[in-house]
Each structure stands twice: as C-alpha cells, then as structure tokens.
C-alpha cells in the first residue's frame, strides 16, 4: 500500500511516501521565520505551511519517483499541535483524498512518534515500553498489543525537550535549544556540576524537569560574569547528564514493572547522541532489546505519520470528511 503522509502540527512542513515498511521519501522543511523570536509563532507557522506544503508534497513524489495518481491512501496529523497548522495539513489531505477518491486517516502525532521505527509495525516486538521524549511530551507508554496504548508515566511540568529549549535560552545558546545544548556539552565535563534528579523515589514513573531548569538558572545567576562563559559547556553537560540519567532510570523501572524486555525510544530528544549511546549501553547490560528511530525520524516528520496511518488503514480504519483538527488530542 503506497501511503502519502502529511505532518504540519508545529513548525516542520513534511510529506513522505511509504510503501510497506519502507520509506521512499521523507521531505522535511524547517521554518526559519521563528528563529528571531526564540520560539514558534503560531500565525507564522500556519502561513508557512500554506506556502510550502504543496511544494513539499511534490518533492516527496519526485524523490520517490511516483505520480500523485499512484497514491493508494493518505495519513495526516490531526493533533495534538497548533490549531492553524493542523488545519492546513488536514484540509490539503482531505482535498487530495477527495480528488483521488482514496481512503485517508487522521493520526495522533504522539502515536506517529511511537511508530516511527519499522520494528513497531511488527507484532513480534509487543509488549514493549515506549519512552516518548519530545518538545511537547514526556511519556512512558505500555504497548501491550499493536495500537493499544496505556500511559504509565508522564511529566508533571515541563517536557524533556522543553527543558532543553529553556536551558539553551538561559545559557544564551539560542533556538532550537536541544542541538545547541548538545553541541555546547561536547566541550564540558558532565560531572563538574551536579544538578538535581527529581521524583527518584522508587515507586514513581513520572517526570519533573522544571526544578532542574530552575537549578540551572540559579547556578548561572550566582556566577561571576567573567567565568560564566567558560562554565557554559560544563553546565550544558551537567544538565544533559541529569536528563539522560532520569530518562534511563524511569524507563528501566517501567520495563521491570510491566515485565517487558523491549524498549522503544521516540521523539525529538532521542536525536541526542550521548542519550542514544547511554541507552544502548544500559540496554545491552540489562539484556533489553532497544529500538530507536534514525535521527531524522526522531524529530517531527511525515514518514512516522504515514507508518502509523498504514498500520491503521491495514486494519480497515478510515476517517471521514467531518474529522476535525484536535489541538489538545491525547494518546
Ligand atoms: O518531537 P519533536 O520534533 O517535536 C514535538 O513533538 O515536540 O521534538 C522537538 C524537541 C525540541 O524541544 C528540541 O529541543 C528537542 O526535541 N531536540 C533535542 C535534540 N534535537 C531536538 N533535544 C536534545 N538533543 C538534541 N540533539
Ligand atoms: Zn513531535
């Protein structure tokens, strides 16, 4: 089944073609317009999607060497996300589906992240625990059977990616924060400054990152401005280590609690190289099977939406034209 995926939930305009479990193309354009504001401006985001989406779909078809009429089904993000941005993707998807007389399905963006790796399409990898660490969410999800999700842990305040973005701002590293903190941390010692790890009592599967962010802020405010700049890589490395330690500890706990031997990582924060290495080492030590999306499939992209759509469409699910965007859709 050749599926066209469309993702416009935030500031990435993306279209992808997926055939079976293979990705034929996955075009992602990032909107530079938000950089000077230090965060995503919703109105600019929807306008940029309007300008770019048809071109991005054309590029996805061209790269996959397929024609629009080859498409057998469509999948689009219906939420959670920015209302105006979601509506652009949803309207274009409905228009193409109507013109081609093909089935289509609205997909939960978080489910897209969970199903970004090819392994998750396979019933053999169930049951598994998925750690979703993105800019908007930090969740531990128990996936007993395909497409059945039970949230067993979540952040009580900031998401992990949000903490990276806020700490980047505090350290004057700019936007987007995650990659910049990672870059700065390369020159630092992760043990030089010890930042707090929250909610570590043994029965908790929840996360809290706002205290960690505040600890970084107080540390920076108390520094002599002359040494502050030299300390930045150590602060970035200490912060990054604290996030990674907590994510690993809670994932192991969830695996134990729900008797799972398979861990799936998902979301933009999983692009972080020290995090990927630390999870690989830990899972090897504990004899846990680990699945991680390729870096470009961690951050927002349409291939993950097409993959999730394919799984649902193959089970006979379709959406109707009355389906609306849901900015606060939960998993
Ligand atoms: O999944 P995603 O693309 O969007 C949401 O659904 O939220 O995740 C974006 C988040 C941002 O907060 C960004 O700072 C973070 O992922 N991120 C990273 C890295 N690359 C992106 N965080 C840490 N290290 C990175 N290399
Ligand atoms: Zn996302």
PDB file of C-alpha atoms and ligand atoms in Angstrom, residues 7 9-10 12 80 109-110 113 132 134-137 267-268 298-301 304, ligand 2:
ATOM      1  CA  UNK A   7       2.714  16.384   9.015  1.00  0.00           C
ATOM      2  CA  UNK A   9       1.466  20.048  13.626  1.00  0.00           C
ATOM      3  CA  UNK A  10       4.107  22.607  14.581  1.00  0.00           C
ATOM      4  CA  UNK A  12       8.008  21.480  10.294  1.00  0.00           C
ATOM      5  CA  UNK A  80      -2.058  17.466  19.200  1.00  0.00           C
ATOM      6  CA  UNK A 109       1.028  12.915  16.428  1.00  0.00           C
ATOM      7  CA  UNK A 110       2.266  11.074  19.560  1.00  0.00           C
ATOM      8  CA  UNK A 113       6.379   9.245  17.151  1.00  0.00           C
ATOM      9  CA  UNK A 132       8.366   9.499  24.234  1.00  0.00           C
ATOM     10  CA  UNK A 134       9.736  15.460  22.664  1.00  0.00           C
ATOM     11  CA  UNK A 135       9.260  19.208  22.932  1.00  0.00           C
ATOM     12  CA  UNK A 136       5.632  18.863  23.980  1.00  0.00           C
ATOM     13  CA  UNK A 137       5.541  15.493  25.792  1.00  0.00           C
ATOM     14  CA  UNK A 267      10.587  11.989  19.997  1.00  0.00           C
ATOM     15  CA  UNK A 268      12.963  14.818  19.178  1.00  0.00           C
ATOM     16  CA  UNK A 298      13.015  11.307  15.838  1.00  0.00           C
ATOM     17  CA  UNK A 299      12.012  14.933  15.244  1.00  0.00           C
ATOM     18  CA  UNK A 300       8.717  15.766  13.513  1.00  0.00           C
ATOM     19  CA  UNK A 301       8.400  14.143  10.094  1.00  0.00           C
ATOM     20  CA  UNK A 304       6.176   8.388  11.017  1.00  0.00           C
TER      21      UNK A 304
HETATM   22 ZN1  LIG B   2       6.620  15.754  17.611  1.00  0.00          ZN
END
